[in-house]
Amino acid sequence: MNEKHQKNEDLMEKIVSLCKRRGFVYPSSEIYGGFAGVYDFGPMGVELENNLKTQWWKWMVHKRQDIVGLDSSIFMSPQIWEASGHTKGFSDPMAECKECNTRIRVDKVLLDLGVEADEKMSEDEINMLFDENKKNIKCPNCKKQNFSKVKKFNLLVKSNLGDFTESNSTPSYLRGETCQGIYVNFKNVMDSVHMKLPFGIAQIGKAFRNEISPRQFLFRGREFEQMEMQYFTKPEDEMSEYEKLREYRWKAILSLGFKEENLRWKKHENLVFYAKEAYDVEYKYPWGFDEMEGVHARGNYDLTQHSIGSKKDLVYQNEETNEKIIPHIIESSGGVGRLFFAILCDAYTEDEMGGEKRVYLKLKSSIAPIKAAVFPLLKNKPELVKKAKEVFDMLNEEIQPILFDDNGNIGKRYRRQDEIGTPYCITIDFDTLGENPEHLNTVTVRDRDTGEQERIAISELIQKIKA
Ligand code: GAP
């Protein structure tokens, strides 16, 4: 293993371990031995996750007069998945290594060799392509070249909802993407809140996919959350709105504090037949650049399919010309988990402080799980604890969440907050109480990134933390 590869593996391990140690992410069902492809977010994780979702909502709904929100259900009529093409398509071609049972995504492996496998290819066709290129394909795990035949696996997760015969003859599905709930509510939203083209509908919610090989921590799971916005345009405006949306998403992503050099655009070479253009925003994960989110120009495919499937006219009537059109759609689609993982990779920093190695998360205050921590210098001095609680209460009225910690020595408390990315630690000491009258009602505020401390008046704390 070369040095760079080793370093990247180490970073992955360090982040996964920090996530567990500090309450960001736990493997699901851990006490029962785990459950592949599913994760639980702990007390710090849920704060960070909510902050990322709030920021997304702010950019994609609240800052925009032309976009509204939606929260559609996870279960929907199975006809929706027929009409959208998910019951037939939406599958990954997989082969299994007969030596070590590692599964590979055949289309991805072929693409690495410069060979494109069209997603409409039948199983026979893709097997032929795989056979032609087999001599150049090794198992990523055991490096042997002994593969099973390629099989296409549908990614939709079936359920027995409403099936009381247990025959599962008409399965319902857990949604495979949130945007279908938007398409089928297009008319409801248009009619009820009177949106005029161009306009968008945004939603955040869970999606489920029967991924054959969930991997790379939160990157590819079986249960995950999506943040999607579908923007409905006149046909002639689709591509100009698409360019605007790409620019807007780039700005919104950078506003989270990412290092720009760790992000890039990647154009899709292999488009689905109805798509006009598609780009991914890729983040430099520990294994290299990979998809974080996408912006796609989808033509009028989605509303056309649901018009046919539902036999309802999903059209927009121009009130001036009376012309009826099927709007075209551009979408912004991202996974909360992929963004969460990327922001952790970006923020993870190691340095030396006071002769010791330390780890900290350089998170922007707006997304940090805890905005500030309040410490009494000593836990066995009631007067310090009382004053610290007063400061905590005052701050917590205005800024949430604030954390109170009186456990262990101050150095250890700093390290704990550094590891969860808390921008400020506030210590109440004897000077606060007037031991040095000049410092009465002042506290020390330690900056996470520099470790420097300054003494400021309690009355200035809110302004300092909010800045
Ligand atoms: N509506 C379009 C759509 O769902 P996609 O490229 O399949 O497109 C969009 O998914 C985003 O959802 C991806 O960019 C990724 O961030 C996230 N995503 C997809 N599959 C995922 C999985 N198995 N685990 C975690 N996130 C996933």
Coordinates of C-alpha atoms and ligand atoms in Angstrom, one line a residue:
M1 CA 0.0 0.0 0.0
N2 CA 1.5 3.4 -1.0
E3 CA 1.9 6.2 1.5
K4 CA -0.9 8.3 0.1
H5 CA -3.4 5.4 0.1
Q6 CA -2.4 4.5 3.7
K7 CA -2.9 8.2 4.8
N8 CA -6.4 8.2 3.2
E9 CA -7.3 4.9 4.9
D10 CA -6.1 6.4 8.2
L11 CA -8.3 9.5 7.7
M12 CA -11.3 7.4 7.0
E13 CA -10.7 5.3 10.2
K14 CA -10.0 8.4 12.3
I15 CA -13.3 10.0 11.2
V16 CA -15.3 6.9 11.8
S17 CA -13.7 6.5 15.2
L18 CA -14.3 10.1 16.2
C19 CA -17.9 9.9 15.1
K20 CA -18.4 6.9 17.4
R21 CA -16.3 8.3 20.3
R22 CA -17.9 11.7 20.3
G23 CA -21.5 10.8 19.6
F24 CA -21.9 11.8 15.9
V25 CA -22.7 8.4 14.2
Y26 CA -23.1 4.9 15.5
P27 CA -23.5 1.7 13.4
S28 CA -27.1 0.7 13.5
S29 CA -28.2 -2.2 15.9
E30 CA -24.6 -2.4 17.2
I31 CA -25.5 -4.5 20.3
Y32 CA -27.0 -7.1 18.0
G33 CA -23.9 -7.3 15.8
G34 CA -24.9 -4.4 13.4
F35 CA -27.1 -4.1 10.4
A36 CA -25.4 -3.4 7.1
G37 CA -25.9 -0.1 5.3
V38 CA -27.7 1.7 8.1
Y39 CA -26.4 4.2 10.6
D40 CA -27.8 6.1 13.7
F41 CA -26.9 9.7 14.4
G42 CA -26.0 10.4 18.0
P43 CA -26.4 13.5 20.1
M44 CA -23.7 15.5 18.2
G45 CA -24.6 14.0 14.9
V46 CA -28.2 14.9 15.0
E47 CA -27.3 18.6 15.8
L48 CA -24.9 18.7 12.9
E49 CA -27.3 17.0 10.6
N50 CA -30.1 19.4 11.5
N51 CA -27.9 22.4 11.0
L52 CA -27.0 21.1 7.5
K53 CA -30.6 20.6 6.7
T54 CA -31.6 24.0 8.1
Q55 CA -28.9 25.7 5.9
W56 CA -30.1 23.8 2.9
W57 CA -33.8 24.8 3.6
K58 CA -32.7 28.4 4.1
W59 CA -31.0 28.5 0.7
M60 CA -33.5 26.4 -1.2
V61 CA -36.8 27.6 0.3
H62 CA -36.6 30.6 2.6
K63 CA -34.3 32.8 0.6
R64 CA -36.4 32.2 -2.5
Q65 CA -39.8 33.6 -3.4
D66 CA -40.1 31.1 -6.3
I67 CA -39.6 27.9 -4.2
V68 CA -41.9 26.3 -1.7
G69 CA -41.5 23.3 0.6
L70 CA -43.2 19.9 0.8
D71 CA -43.2 16.9 3.1
S72 CA -44.6 14.0 1.1
S73 CA -45.0 10.5 2.5
I74 CA -42.5 7.6 2.2
F75 CA -45.2 5.2 1.0
M76 CA -46.9 6.0 -2.2
S77 CA -49.0 4.2 -4.8
P78 CA -46.9 1.5 -6.5
Q79 CA -48.2 2.9 -9.8
I80 CA -45.9 5.9 -9.2
W81 CA -42.8 3.6 -9.4
E82 CA -44.2 1.9 -12.5
A83 CA -44.7 5.3 -14.2
S84 CA -41.3 6.6 -13.2
G85 CA -39.6 3.5 -14.6
H86 CA -38.2 2.4 -11.3
T87 CA -39.8 -1.0 -11.2
K88 CA -38.1 -1.9 -14.5
G89 CA -34.9 0.2 -14.5
F90 CA -33.3 1.5 -11.3
S91 CA -31.0 -1.5 -11.1
D92 CA -27.3 -2.0 -10.7
P93 CA -25.5 -4.7 -12.7
M94 CA -23.5 -6.7 -10.2
A95 CA -21.0 -9.6 -10.4
E96 CA -19.6 -11.5 -7.5
C97 CA -16.0 -12.7 -7.0
K98 CA -16.2 -16.5 -6.7
E99 CA -13.1 -16.6 -4.6
C100 CA -13.9 -14.0 -1.8
N101 CA -17.6 -13.1 -2.5
T102 CA -16.8 -9.4 -3.0
R103 CA -19.4 -7.8 -5.2
I104 CA -18.5 -5.3 -7.9
R105 CA -20.7 -2.8 -9.8
V106 CA -20.0 -3.9 -13.3
D107 CA -20.9 -0.6 -15.0
K108 CA -18.5 1.3 -12.7
V109 CA -15.7 -1.1 -13.3
L110 CA -16.2 -1.0 -17.0
L111 CA -16.3 2.8 -17.0
D112 CA -12.9 2.8 -15.2
L113 CA -11.6 0.9 -18.3
G114 CA -13.2 3.5 -20.5
V115 CA -16.1 1.2 -21.6
E116 CA -19.6 2.6 -21.2
A117 CA -22.4 0.3 -20.3
D118 CA -25.8 1.9 -21.2
E119 CA -28.3 1.6 -18.4
K120 CA -30.9 0.3 -20.8
M121 CA -28.7 -2.8 -21.7
S122 CA -30.3 -6.2 -21.0
E123 CA -28.6 -8.6 -18.7
D124 CA -27.3 -10.6 -21.7
E125 CA -25.9 -7.5 -23.4
I126 CA -24.0 -6.4 -20.3
N127 CA -22.7 -10.0 -19.7
M128 CA -21.3 -9.9 -23.3
L129 CA -19.6 -6.6 -22.6
F130 CA -18.3 -7.9 -19.2
D131 CA -16.9 -11.1 -20.9
E132 CA -15.1 -9.0 -23.6
N133 CA -13.3 -7.0 -20.9
K134 CA -12.9 -9.6 -18.2
K135 CA -9.2 -10.1 -18.7
N136 CA -8.6 -6.6 -17.5
I137 CA -10.8 -6.8 -14.4
K138 CA -9.5 -8.0 -11.0
C139 CA -11.4 -8.4 -7.8
P140 CA -10.6 -5.2 -5.7
N141 CA -10.3 -7.4 -2.6
C142 CA -8.4 -10.6 -3.5
K143 CA -7.1 -9.5 -6.9
K144 CA -8.3 -12.8 -8.5
Q145 CA -10.2 -12.9 -11.8
N146 CA -13.0 -15.4 -11.2
F147 CA -16.4 -13.7 -11.4
S148 CA -20.0 -14.9 -11.5
K149 CA -22.3 -13.9 -14.3
V150 CA -23.6 -10.3 -14.1
K151 CA -27.0 -9.9 -12.6
K152 CA -29.2 -6.8 -12.5
F153 CA -30.6 -6.0 -9.0
N154 CA -33.5 -3.7 -8.6
L155 CA -32.8 -1.2 -5.9
L156 CA -36.4 -0.5 -4.8
V157 CA -37.1 -1.8 -1.3
K158 CA -40.4 -3.8 -1.2
S159 CA -42.8 -3.8 1.7
N160 CA -46.0 -5.7 2.6
L161 CA -47.9 -2.6 3.5
G162 CA -51.7 -3.2 3.0
D163 CA -51.1 -6.8 1.9
F164 CA -53.0 -8.9 4.4
T165 CA -52.8 -12.1 2.4
E166 CA -49.0 -12.2 2.8
S167 CA -48.7 -13.1 -0.9
N168 CA -47.0 -9.8 -1.7
S169 CA -48.5 -10.0 -5.1
T170 CA -48.8 -6.2 -5.2
P171 CA -45.9 -5.0 -3.2
S172 CA -45.7 -1.4 -2.2
Y173 CA -42.3 0.2 -1.9
L174 CA -40.4 2.5 0.4
R175 CA -39.5 5.4 -1.8
G176 CA -36.3 5.2 -3.6
E177 CA -36.0 8.9 -4.1
T178 CA -37.9 11.8 -2.6
C179 CA -38.5 13.7 -5.9
Q180 CA -41.3 11.4 -7.0
G181 CA -43.4 12.8 -4.1
I182 CA -42.8 16.2 -5.6
Y183 CA -43.8 15.3 -9.1
V184 CA -47.1 13.8 -8.0
N185 CA -47.9 16.9 -5.9
F186 CA -47.0 19.3 -8.7
K187 CA -50.6 20.0 -9.5
N188 CA -51.7 20.3 -5.9
V189 CA -49.0 22.8 -5.1
M190 CA -49.6 24.8 -8.3
D191 CA -53.4 25.0 -7.6
S192 CA -53.2 25.6 -3.9
V193 CA -50.5 28.2 -3.6
H194 CA -50.8 29.6 -7.1
M195 CA -47.2 29.3 -8.3
K196 CA -46.3 30.7 -11.7
L197 CA -43.5 29.2 -13.9
P198 CA -40.6 29.1 -13.2
F199 CA -41.1 27.7 -9.7
G200 CA -39.6 25.0 -7.5
I201 CA -40.7 22.5 -4.8
A202 CA -38.2 21.3 -2.3
Q203 CA -38.2 18.6 0.3
I204 CA -36.0 16.7 2.7
G205 CA -36.7 13.2 3.6
K206 CA -35.7 9.6 3.9
A207 CA -35.1 7.4 0.9
F208 CA -34.4 3.6 0.8
R209 CA -32.4 1.6 -1.7
N210 CA -31.5 -2.1 -1.7
E211 CA -27.8 -1.3 -2.3
I212 CA -26.0 -4.6 -2.9
S213 CA -22.8 -3.4 -1.4
P214 CA -23.3 -0.5 1.1
R215 CA -19.9 0.9 1.8
Q216 CA -17.7 3.8 2.7
F217 CA -19.5 4.8 5.9
L218 CA -22.4 7.2 5.2
F219 CA -21.5 7.4 1.5
R220 CA -23.6 4.5 0.3
G221 CA -26.3 3.3 2.6
R222 CA -29.6 1.5 2.3
E223 CA -31.5 4.1 4.3
F224 CA -30.4 7.7 3.8
E225 CA -31.9 11.1 3.6
Q226 CA -32.2 13.3 0.5
M227 CA -32.5 17.0 0.0
E228 CA -34.1 17.6 -3.3
M229 CA -35.5 20.6 -5.2
Q230 CA -37.4 20.2 -8.5
Y231 CA -37.6 23.4 -10.5
F232 CA -40.4 23.6 -13.1
T233 CA -39.6 25.8 -16.2
K234 CA -40.9 26.6 -19.6
P235 CA -39.2 24.4 -22.2
E236 CA -37.2 27.2 -23.7
D237 CA -35.9 28.3 -20.2
E238 CA -34.7 24.9 -19.1
M239 CA -31.0 25.3 -19.8
S240 CA -30.6 28.9 -18.7
E241 CA -32.3 28.1 -15.4
Y242 CA -30.1 25.0 -15.2
E243 CA -27.0 27.1 -15.4
K244 CA -28.4 29.5 -12.7
L245 CA -29.1 26.6 -10.4
R246 CA -25.6 25.2 -10.8
E247 CA -24.2 28.5 -9.8
Y248 CA -26.6 28.9 -6.9
R249 CA -25.8 25.4 -5.5
W250 CA -22.1 26.1 -5.7
K251 CA -22.5 29.3 -3.7
A252 CA -24.7 27.5 -1.1
I253 CA -22.2 24.7 -0.7
L254 CA -19.3 27.1 -0.2
S255 CA -21.3 29.0 2.4
L256 CA -21.0 25.9 4.6
G257 CA -17.3 26.6 4.9
F258 CA -15.8 24.0 2.5
K259 CA -12.3 24.4 1.2
E260 CA -13.0 25.1 -2.5
E261 CA -10.0 23.0 -3.6
N262 CA -11.8 19.9 -2.3
L263 CA -14.8 20.4 -4.5
R264 CA -15.2 20.2 -8.3
W265 CA -17.9 19.8 -11.0
K266 CA -18.0 16.6 -13.0
K267 CA -20.1 16.3 -16.1
H268 CA -22.0 13.1 -16.7
E269 CA -20.8 11.4 -19.9
N270 CA -23.4 8.7 -19.8
L271 CA -26.8 10.3 -19.7
V272 CA -30.2 8.6 -19.2
F273 CA -32.1 8.9 -22.5
Y274 CA -34.4 11.8 -21.5
A275 CA -31.8 13.9 -19.7
K276 CA -30.4 17.0 -21.4
E277 CA -27.4 17.5 -19.1
A278 CA -26.2 16.4 -15.7
Y279 CA -23.4 17.5 -13.4
D280 CA -22.2 16.2 -10.1
V281 CA -20.6 18.2 -7.4
E282 CA -17.8 16.0 -6.3
Y283 CA -16.0 16.1 -2.9
K284 CA -12.5 14.8 -2.3
Y285 CA -13.4 12.0 0.1
P286 CA -10.6 9.9 1.6
W287 CA -10.6 7.6 -1.4
G288 CA -10.7 10.5 -4.0
F289 CA -13.2 12.7 -5.7
D290 CA -16.7 11.2 -5.7
E291 CA -20.3 12.4 -6.0
M292 CA -21.7 14.5 -3.2
E293 CA -24.8 15.9 -5.0
G294 CA -26.1 16.5 -8.5
V295 CA -27.8 19.1 -10.7
H296 CA -29.8 17.5 -13.5
A297 CA -31.8 18.9 -16.5
R298 CA -34.5 16.3 -16.9
G299 CA -36.7 17.6 -19.8
N300 CA -40.4 17.0 -19.4
Y301 CA -39.9 13.2 -18.8
D302 CA -41.2 13.1 -15.2
L303 CA -44.5 15.0 -15.7
T304 CA -45.1 13.3 -19.0
Q305 CA -44.7 9.8 -17.4
H306 CA -47.0 10.7 -14.5
S307 CA -49.6 12.3 -16.8
I308 CA -49.7 9.0 -18.7
G309 CA -49.6 6.8 -15.6
S310 CA -52.3 8.8 -13.7
K311 CA -54.3 9.8 -16.7
K312 CA -54.4 13.3 -15.2
D313 CA -53.3 16.4 -17.2
L314 CA -50.1 17.6 -15.5
V315 CA -49.9 20.7 -17.5
Y316 CA -49.3 24.4 -16.9
Q317 CA -51.7 26.9 -18.5
N318 CA -50.1 30.2 -19.4
E319 CA -52.8 32.6 -18.2
E320 CA -51.9 35.2 -20.9
T321 CA -51.8 33.0 -24.0
N322 CA -53.9 30.1 -22.7
E323 CA -51.2 27.8 -24.0
K324 CA -50.9 24.5 -22.2
I325 CA -47.4 23.1 -21.7
I326 CA -45.8 20.3 -19.8
P327 CA -43.1 22.0 -17.7
H328 CA -39.5 20.9 -18.0
I329 CA -37.7 20.1 -14.8
I330 CA -34.3 20.8 -13.4
E331 CA -33.4 19.2 -10.2
S332 CA -30.9 19.7 -7.4
S333 CA -30.5 16.4 -5.5
G334 CA -28.1 15.7 -2.6
G335 CA -27.8 13.2 0.2
V336 CA -27.6 14.5 3.8
G337 CA -25.2 11.7 4.7
R338 CA -22.8 12.4 1.9
L339 CA -22.8 16.1 2.8
F340 CA -22.3 15.3 6.5
F341 CA -19.4 13.0 5.8
A342 CA -17.8 15.5 3.4
I343 CA -18.1 18.4 5.9
L344 CA -16.4 16.2 8.6
C345 CA -13.6 15.3 6.3
D346 CA -13.1 18.9 5.4
A347 CA -13.2 20.1 9.0
Y348 CA -11.0 17.3 10.5
T349 CA -7.7 18.9 11.6
E350 CA -4.7 17.7 13.6
D351 CA -2.2 20.1 15.1
E352 CA 0.0 20.4 18.2
M353 CA -1.0 22.6 21.1
G354 CA 1.0 23.0 24.3
G355 CA 3.4 20.3 23.1
E356 CA 0.6 17.8 22.7
K357 CA -1.1 16.4 19.5
R358 CA -4.7 17.5 19.3
V359 CA -7.7 16.9 16.9
Y360 CA -10.3 19.5 16.2
L361 CA -13.2 20.0 13.8
K362 CA -12.9 23.4 12.1
L363 CA -16.6 23.8 11.6
K364 CA -18.3 27.1 11.0
S365 CA -20.3 28.2 14.0
S366 CA -23.6 28.1 12.0
I367 CA -23.2 24.3 11.6
A368 CA -21.2 23.4 14.7
P369 CA -23.3 21.0 16.9
I370 CA -22.6 23.2 20.0
K371 CA -22.2 26.9 19.8
A372 CA -20.3 27.4 23.0
A373 CA -19.4 25.5 26.2
V374 CA -19.5 27.0 29.7
F375 CA -17.1 25.7 32.4
P376 CA -16.8 26.5 36.0
L377 CA -13.0 26.4 36.7
L378 CA -13.5 23.9 39.6
K379 CA -16.5 21.8 40.1
N380 CA -16.2 21.6 43.9
K381 CA -16.5 25.4 44.4
P382 CA -20.2 26.1 44.6
E383 CA -19.8 29.8 44.0
L384 CA -18.0 29.1 40.7
V385 CA -20.6 26.5 39.7
K386 CA -23.5 28.9 40.6
K387 CA -22.0 31.8 38.5
A388 CA -21.3 29.4 35.6
K389 CA -24.9 28.2 35.7
E390 CA -26.1 31.8 35.5
V391 CA -23.9 32.5 32.5
F392 CA -25.1 29.3 30.9
D393 CA -28.8 30.2 31.5
M394 CA -28.2 33.7 30.1
L395 CA -26.5 32.4 26.9
N396 CA -28.9 29.5 26.4
E397 CA -31.9 31.9 26.3
E398 CA -30.4 33.5 23.2
I399 CA -28.2 30.9 21.5
Q400 CA -28.8 27.1 21.3
P401 CA -27.4 24.7 22.0
I402 CA -24.9 25.8 24.7
L403 CA -23.2 23.1 26.7
F404 CA -22.4 23.1 30.5
D405 CA -19.4 20.9 31.4
D406 CA -17.7 20.6 34.8
N407 CA -16.2 17.2 34.3
G408 CA -12.4 16.7 34.5
N409 CA -9.6 19.2 34.2
I410 CA -10.0 22.2 32.0
G411 CA -7.5 20.8 29.4
K412 CA -9.5 17.7 29.0
R413 CA -12.7 19.7 28.7
Y414 CA -11.1 21.9 25.9
R415 CA -10.0 18.7 24.0
R416 CA -13.6 17.3 24.1
Q417 CA -15.0 20.5 22.7
D418 CA -12.3 20.7 20.1
E419 CA -13.2 17.2 18.9
I420 CA -16.8 18.2 18.4
G421 CA -16.0 21.5 16.8
T422 CA -17.3 23.9 19.5
P423 CA -16.0 27.4 18.5
Y424 CA -15.8 28.9 22.0
C425 CA -15.1 27.6 25.5
I426 CA -16.0 30.1 28.3
T427 CA -14.5 29.6 31.8
I428 CA -15.8 31.1 35.0
D429 CA -12.9 31.6 37.4
F430 CA -12.2 33.4 40.7
D431 CA -11.5 36.6 38.9
T432 CA -15.1 36.5 37.5
L433 CA -16.3 36.6 41.1
G434 CA -14.0 39.7 41.8
E435 CA -10.9 38.1 43.3
N436 CA -9.2 40.6 41.0
P437 CA -11.7 43.5 41.2
E438 CA -10.6 44.7 37.7
H439 CA -12.0 41.4 36.3
L440 CA -15.2 41.3 38.1
N441 CA -18.0 39.8 35.9
T442 CA -15.5 38.9 33.1
V443 CA -14.7 35.4 31.8
T444 CA -12.1 33.8 29.6
V445 CA -13.1 32.9 26.1
R446 CA -11.0 30.3 24.3
D447 CA -10.9 30.2 20.6
R448 CA -11.1 26.6 19.2
D449 CA -8.8 27.2 16.2
T450 CA -6.0 29.2 17.8
G451 CA -6.4 28.1 21.4
E452 CA -5.9 31.7 22.4
Q453 CA -7.9 33.1 25.4
E454 CA -9.2 36.6 25.9
R455 CA -11.0 38.1 28.9
I456 CA -14.2 39.7 28.1
A457 CA -17.2 41.0 30.0
I458 CA -20.1 38.6 30.5
S459 CA -22.4 41.3 29.0
E460 CA -20.4 41.1 25.7
L461 CA -20.6 37.3 25.4
I462 CA -23.7 37.0 23.3
Q463 CA -22.4 39.4 20.7
K464 CA -19.0 37.6 20.7
I465 CA -20.6 34.1 20.1
K466 CA -23.1 35.4 17.5
A467 CA -20.4 37.2 15.5
Ligands
GAP1 N1 -33.7 12.2 -7.8 C1 -32.4 12.0 -8.3 C2 -31.7 11.0 -7.6 O1 -32.1 10.4 -6.6 P1 -29.3 10.0 -7.4 O2 -28.0 10.4 -8.1 O3 -29.6 8.6 -7.4 O4 -30.4 10.9 -8.0 C3 -29.1 11.8 -5.5 O5 -29.2 10.4 -5.8 C4 -28.2 12.0 -4.3 O6 -28.6 11.1 -3.2 C5 -26.7 11.6 -4.6 O7 -26.0 12.6 -5.1 C6 -26.3 11.2 -3.2 O8 -25.9 12.4 -2.5 C7 -27.5 10.7 -2.5 N2 -27.5 9.2 -2.5 C8 -27.9 8.4 -3.5 N3 -27.8 7.1 -3.2 C9 -27.3 7.1 -1.9 C10 -27.0 6.0 -1.0 N4 -27.1 4.8 -1.3 N5 -26.5 6.4 0.2 C11 -26.3 7.7 0.6 N6 -26.6 8.7 -0.3 C12 -27.1 8.4 -1.5

